[in-house]
Amino acid sequence: MGWFSNNHMPVEGRTVLMTGASEGTGLCAARILASKGANIVIVSRNQDKLDSALDLIEKTAKSPEQRFHAISADVSKAKYADSVVEEATQWNDGQPPEIVWCLAGLSTPKLWIEDGAIEAARHNMDVNYFGSAEMSQSIMRVWLLPRKHDRNDGLLPKHIIFTGSVLSTLSMVGHGTYAPSKFAIRALADALVMEVLLYPAVPIKVHLVLPDSIATVGLEHENASKSEITTKLEGPGKPQTPELVAKLAIEGLERGNYFVTTNLMGALMRWGAMSNSPRNNWFIDTAMSWIVSVVMLFVMWDMNNQIITWGKKNHNGRK
């Protein structure tokens, strides 16, 4: 372990706090990290799900010395994060978690003129953006403000991991209720990856995971409110399993990537929307951003034509 390791995010003996890890991708990721020797703290609303998840995570532990804890909390509620970090720190012998991964999220796609769209957008923002934003601020304040008796683990970087979406890079009709919350996460991550440079004495790495569709119960709920044109534009692609997404995400984090994508579509979409975000590889990412920018001219022409055709056929976009 250390600065010269090929693994940029070693977890053995360290504590990882994960929101939204009682099921789906979060649970799969927690089990993988436990198998690598991490102590795990999972956060979710439902205590029964937390208890079941904790049992599954414990079964993958690398050693009997590892410890596991669950905290019931609602990430959509204002000021939830301080008490979660405080409880996790007390449980962890007074040491704050070294790695925080914000996975809690939901998607409620709707056409913007539909009833309930604004309410859905507010709830998506509360869970997806503010749930992650509050947790990141809480843990950064604990890491960076003066404290006593902090454990010295060889100056290994601490990590904040945000979970965005491929829709953090490109929005589309029907996702006005969801994509802004994921764009906001990306904007926050881009800001924090610069802001942590102000504190060289406490190295902190910021990451943004950009998964595509994942075959979970959440996707079933998402599809139930999705419009026909949104489904058409997204195409027939097969969702990835949560196990695969968790595995690929952790591999990207261990490579030290800022942008962590889990399929080719995610990579293409991030190349097309790099802006001032850090590059995983300056040459490849810059070259591909040029290429994808040209490709996007044709992609957007096609998508807009599909939208116009669908709208004319369906009375100005009404179902």
Coordinates of C-alpha atoms in Angstrom, one line a residue:
M1 CA 0.0 0.0 0.0
G2 CA 1.0 3.6 -0.3
W3 CA 1.8 6.2 -3.0
F4 CA 3.8 3.7 -5.2
S5 CA 1.1 1.0 -5.2
N6 CA -0.8 0.2 -8.4
N7 CA -3.9 0.3 -6.3
H8 CA -4.8 3.9 -5.7
M9 CA -7.6 3.1 -3.2
P10 CA -6.5 0.3 -0.9
V11 CA -9.2 -0.5 1.7
E12 CA -7.7 -3.2 3.9
G13 CA -7.9 -2.1 7.5
R14 CA -9.7 1.1 6.6
T15 CA -13.3 2.1 7.1
V16 CA -15.7 2.8 4.3
L17 CA -19.0 4.6 4.9
M18 CA -21.6 4.0 2.1
T19 CA -25.1 5.5 1.7
G20 CA -27.7 3.5 -0.1
A21 CA -25.9 0.3 0.4
S22 CA -28.7 -1.9 1.8
E23 CA -29.5 -3.2 -1.7
G24 CA -28.6 -3.1 -5.4
T25 CA -25.2 -1.8 -6.5
G26 CA -24.4 -0.4 -3.1
L27 CA -24.8 -3.7 -1.4
C28 CA -22.7 -5.4 -4.1
A29 CA -20.0 -2.8 -3.8
A30 CA -20.0 -3.2 0.0
R31 CA -19.5 -7.0 -0.3
I32 CA -16.6 -6.6 -2.7
L33 CA -14.9 -4.0 -0.4
A34 CA -15.5 -6.3 2.6
S35 CA -13.8 -9.1 0.7
K36 CA -10.8 -6.8 0.3
G37 CA -10.5 -6.3 4.0
A38 CA -12.5 -3.1 4.6
N39 CA -14.6 -2.2 7.7
I40 CA -18.0 -1.2 6.4
V41 CA -20.6 1.2 7.6
I42 CA -23.9 1.2 5.5
V43 CA -26.6 3.8 5.6
S44 CA -30.2 3.5 4.5
R45 CA -33.7 4.2 5.7
N46 CA -35.1 0.7 6.2
Q47 CA -33.7 -1.1 9.3
D48 CA -34.9 -4.5 8.1
K49 CA -33.0 -4.1 4.8
L50 CA -30.0 -2.8 6.7
D51 CA -29.9 -5.9 9.0
S52 CA -30.2 -8.3 6.0
A53 CA -27.6 -6.4 4.1
L54 CA -25.2 -6.4 7.0
D55 CA -25.5 -10.2 7.3
L56 CA -24.6 -10.6 3.6
I57 CA -21.7 -8.2 3.9
E58 CA -20.2 -9.9 6.9
K59 CA -20.2 -13.2 5.1
T60 CA -17.7 -11.9 2.5
A61 CA -15.2 -10.5 5.1
K62 CA -11.6 -11.2 4.4
S63 CA -10.7 -11.6 8.1
P64 CA -12.5 -12.0 11.5
E65 CA -11.0 -8.7 12.7
Q66 CA -13.2 -6.7 10.3
R67 CA -16.1 -4.8 11.7
F68 CA -19.5 -3.9 10.2
H69 CA -22.1 -1.4 11.3
A70 CA -25.5 -0.1 10.0
I71 CA -27.1 3.4 10.5
S72 CA -30.7 4.1 9.7
A73 CA -31.0 7.6 8.1
D74 CA -32.9 9.3 5.4
V75 CA -30.5 11.1 3.0
S76 CA -33.3 13.3 1.7
K77 CA -33.7 15.0 5.1
A78 CA -31.8 18.2 5.7
K79 CA -28.8 18.0 8.1
Y80 CA -28.9 14.2 8.2
A81 CA -25.2 13.7 7.5
D82 CA -23.6 15.2 10.6
S83 CA -25.2 12.7 12.9
V84 CA -24.4 9.8 10.6
V85 CA -20.7 10.8 10.4
E86 CA -20.6 11.3 14.2
E87 CA -22.1 7.9 14.9
A88 CA -19.8 6.2 12.4
T89 CA -16.8 8.0 14.0
Q90 CA -17.8 6.9 17.5
W91 CA -18.3 3.3 16.4
N92 CA -14.9 3.4 14.7
D93 CA -13.0 4.1 17.9
G94 CA -13.1 7.8 17.4
Q95 CA -11.7 7.8 13.9
P96 CA -13.8 9.1 11.0
P97 CA -14.2 6.8 8.0
E98 CA -11.4 7.2 5.5
I99 CA -13.6 6.5 2.5
V100 CA -17.1 7.8 1.8
W101 CA -19.2 6.5 -1.1
C102 CA -22.5 8.2 -1.8
L103 CA -24.7 5.7 -3.6
A104 CA -28.2 6.5 -2.5
G105 CA -30.3 7.7 -5.4
L106 CA -33.5 7.3 -7.4
S107 CA -34.9 8.3 -10.8
T108 CA -38.4 9.5 -11.5
P109 CA -38.5 10.3 -15.2
K110 CA -41.5 12.4 -16.4
L111 CA -42.3 14.7 -19.3
W112 CA -42.0 18.2 -17.9
I113 CA -45.7 19.2 -18.4
E114 CA -47.0 16.1 -16.7
D115 CA -48.7 16.4 -13.3
G116 CA -46.2 15.8 -10.5
A117 CA -43.1 16.7 -12.5
I118 CA -41.9 19.5 -10.3
E119 CA -42.6 17.4 -7.2
A120 CA -40.6 14.6 -8.7
A121 CA -37.7 17.0 -9.6
R122 CA -37.6 18.3 -6.0
H123 CA -37.5 14.8 -4.6
N124 CA -34.8 13.7 -7.0
M125 CA -32.7 16.7 -6.1
D126 CA -33.1 16.1 -2.4
V127 CA -32.1 12.5 -2.6
N128 CA -29.6 12.5 -5.4
Y129 CA -27.9 15.8 -5.0
F130 CA -28.4 17.1 -1.5
G131 CA -28.1 13.7 0.0
S132 CA -24.6 13.4 -1.5
A133 CA -23.7 17.1 -1.0
E134 CA -24.4 17.1 2.7
M135 CA -22.5 13.9 3.3
S136 CA -19.4 15.2 1.4
Q137 CA -19.4 18.5 3.4
S138 CA -19.8 16.7 6.7
I139 CA -16.9 14.3 6.1
M140 CA -14.7 17.0 4.7
R141 CA -15.2 19.2 7.7
V142 CA -14.3 16.2 10.0
W143 CA -11.2 15.4 7.9
L144 CA -10.0 19.0 7.5
L145 CA -10.9 20.9 10.7
P146 CA -8.4 20.5 13.6
R147 CA -8.9 17.3 15.5
K148 CA -7.0 15.3 18.1
H149 CA -5.8 11.7 18.0
D150 CA -6.4 11.2 14.3
R151 CA -4.9 8.0 13.1
N152 CA -1.9 8.3 10.8
D153 CA -2.3 5.7 8.1
G154 CA 0.8 6.6 6.1
L155 CA -0.8 9.6 4.4
L156 CA -2.9 7.4 2.3
P157 CA -5.5 9.6 0.5
K158 CA -9.0 9.8 1.8
H159 CA -11.7 9.3 -0.8
I160 CA -15.1 10.9 -1.5
I161 CA -16.9 8.9 -4.2
F162 CA -20.0 10.4 -5.8
T163 CA -22.4 8.3 -7.9
G164 CA -23.7 10.2 -10.9
S165 CA -25.0 8.7 -14.1
V166 CA -24.4 8.8 -17.8
L167 CA -27.1 11.5 -17.6
S168 CA -24.6 13.6 -15.7
T169 CA -23.1 14.3 -19.1
L170 CA -26.2 14.4 -21.5
S171 CA -29.8 15.0 -20.7
M172 CA -32.8 14.2 -22.9
V173 CA -36.6 14.6 -23.1
G174 CA -38.3 12.9 -20.1
H175 CA -35.4 13.2 -17.8
G176 CA -35.9 16.9 -16.8
T177 CA -37.0 15.6 -13.4
Y178 CA -33.8 13.5 -12.9
A179 CA -30.8 14.6 -15.0
P180 CA -30.5 18.0 -13.3
S181 CA -29.8 16.3 -10.0
K182 CA -27.0 14.2 -11.6
F183 CA -25.6 17.2 -13.5
A184 CA -25.4 19.0 -10.1
I185 CA -23.5 16.1 -8.6
R186 CA -21.0 16.4 -11.4
A187 CA -20.7 20.1 -10.9
L188 CA -20.0 19.6 -7.2
A189 CA -17.5 16.9 -7.8
D190 CA -15.7 19.1 -10.3
A191 CA -15.6 21.9 -7.8
L192 CA -14.4 19.7 -4.9
V193 CA -11.6 18.0 -6.9
M194 CA -10.1 21.5 -7.2
E195 CA -11.0 22.7 -3.6
V196 CA -9.2 19.8 -1.9
L197 CA -6.0 21.1 -3.4
L198 CA -6.2 23.8 -0.8
Y199 CA -5.4 21.2 1.9
P200 CA -2.2 19.4 0.8
A201 CA -1.5 18.2 4.4
V202 CA -4.7 16.0 4.2
P203 CA -4.7 14.4 0.7
I204 CA -8.3 13.8 -0.5
K205 CA -9.2 12.2 -3.8
V206 CA -12.6 12.9 -5.4
H207 CA -14.3 10.5 -7.8
L208 CA -17.4 10.4 -9.9
V209 CA -18.9 7.1 -10.9
L210 CA -21.1 7.3 -14.1
P211 CA -23.1 4.1 -14.5
D212 CA -25.6 3.4 -17.2
S213 CA -28.9 1.5 -16.6
I214 CA -28.6 -1.1 -13.8
A215 CA -31.0 -4.1 -13.5
T216 CA -32.4 -3.3 -10.1
V217 CA -35.8 -2.7 -8.5
G218 CA -35.1 1.0 -8.9
L219 CA -35.0 0.6 -12.7
E220 CA -38.4 -1.1 -12.6
H221 CA -39.8 1.9 -10.7
E222 CA -38.1 4.2 -13.2
N223 CA -39.5 2.5 -16.2
A224 CA -43.0 2.7 -14.8
S225 CA -43.1 6.5 -15.1
K226 CA -40.9 6.8 -18.2
S227 CA -42.5 8.3 -21.3
E228 CA -42.7 6.4 -24.6
I229 CA -40.3 8.8 -26.4
T230 CA -37.8 8.6 -23.6
T231 CA -37.8 4.8 -23.9
K232 CA -37.4 5.1 -27.6
L233 CA -34.4 7.5 -27.4
E234 CA -32.7 5.3 -24.8
G235 CA -32.8 2.4 -27.2
P236 CA -33.0 -1.4 -26.5
G237 CA -29.7 -1.7 -24.6
K238 CA -29.6 -4.4 -21.9
P239 CA -29.1 -3.0 -18.4
Q240 CA -25.9 -4.1 -16.5
T241 CA -26.2 -6.2 -13.4
P242 CA -25.5 -4.4 -10.1
E243 CA -22.7 -7.0 -9.4
L244 CA -20.9 -6.0 -12.7
V245 CA -21.4 -2.3 -12.1
A246 CA -20.0 -2.6 -8.6
K247 CA -17.0 -4.6 -9.8
L248 CA -16.2 -2.2 -12.7
A249 CA -16.6 0.9 -10.5
I250 CA -14.2 -0.4 -7.9
E251 CA -11.7 -1.4 -10.5
G252 CA -11.9 2.2 -11.9
L253 CA -11.4 3.6 -8.4
E254 CA -8.4 1.4 -7.8
R255 CA -6.9 2.7 -11.0
G256 CA -7.3 6.2 -9.5
N257 CA -9.7 7.5 -12.1
Y258 CA -11.8 10.6 -11.5
F259 CA -14.4 9.7 -14.0
V260 CA -15.4 6.0 -13.5
T261 CA -17.5 4.6 -16.3
T262 CA -18.9 1.1 -16.5
N263 CA -19.4 0.6 -20.2
L264 CA -18.5 2.0 -23.6
M265 CA -21.6 4.3 -23.7
G266 CA -20.6 5.9 -20.5
A267 CA -17.0 6.5 -21.8
L268 CA -18.3 8.0 -25.0
M269 CA -20.7 10.3 -23.2
R270 CA -18.1 11.6 -20.8
W271 CA -15.7 12.3 -23.7
G272 CA -18.4 14.4 -25.3
A273 CA -18.9 16.5 -22.2
M274 CA -15.5 17.0 -20.6
S275 CA -15.6 20.8 -20.0
N276 CA -13.1 21.6 -17.3
S277 CA -13.4 18.2 -15.5
P278 CA -10.1 16.4 -14.8
R279 CA -8.9 14.0 -17.4
N280 CA -8.1 10.3 -16.7
N281 CA -5.6 10.5 -19.5
W282 CA -4.9 14.0 -21.0
F283 CA -4.1 12.8 -24.5
I284 CA -6.7 10.1 -25.0
D285 CA -9.5 12.1 -23.3
T286 CA -8.8 15.3 -25.3
A287 CA -8.6 13.5 -28.6
M288 CA -11.8 11.5 -27.9
S289 CA -13.6 14.7 -26.8
W290 CA -12.8 16.2 -30.2
I291 CA -14.0 13.1 -32.0
V292 CA -17.2 12.7 -29.9
S293 CA -18.0 16.4 -30.3
V294 CA -18.3 15.8 -34.0
V295 CA -20.2 12.6 -33.6
M296 CA -22.7 14.4 -31.3
L297 CA -23.7 16.7 -34.1
F298 CA -25.2 13.7 -35.9
V299 CA -26.5 12.0 -32.8
M300 CA -28.4 15.2 -31.7
W301 CA -29.7 15.7 -35.2
D302 CA -31.2 12.2 -35.1
M303 CA -32.5 12.5 -31.6
N304 CA -34.2 15.9 -32.3
N305 CA -35.8 14.5 -35.4
Q306 CA -37.1 11.5 -33.5
I307 CA -38.6 13.9 -30.9
I308 CA -40.2 16.2 -33.5
T309 CA -41.7 13.2 -35.4
W310 CA -43.0 11.6 -32.2
G311 CA -44.4 15.0 -31.0
K312 CA -46.3 15.5 -34.3
K313 CA -47.7 12.0 -34.1
N314 CA -48.8 12.3 -30.5
H315 CA -50.4 15.7 -30.4
N316 CA -47.5 17.9 -29.4
G317 CA -46.0 15.4 -27.0
R318 CA -49.1 14.6 -25.0
K319 CA -49.6 10.9 -24.2

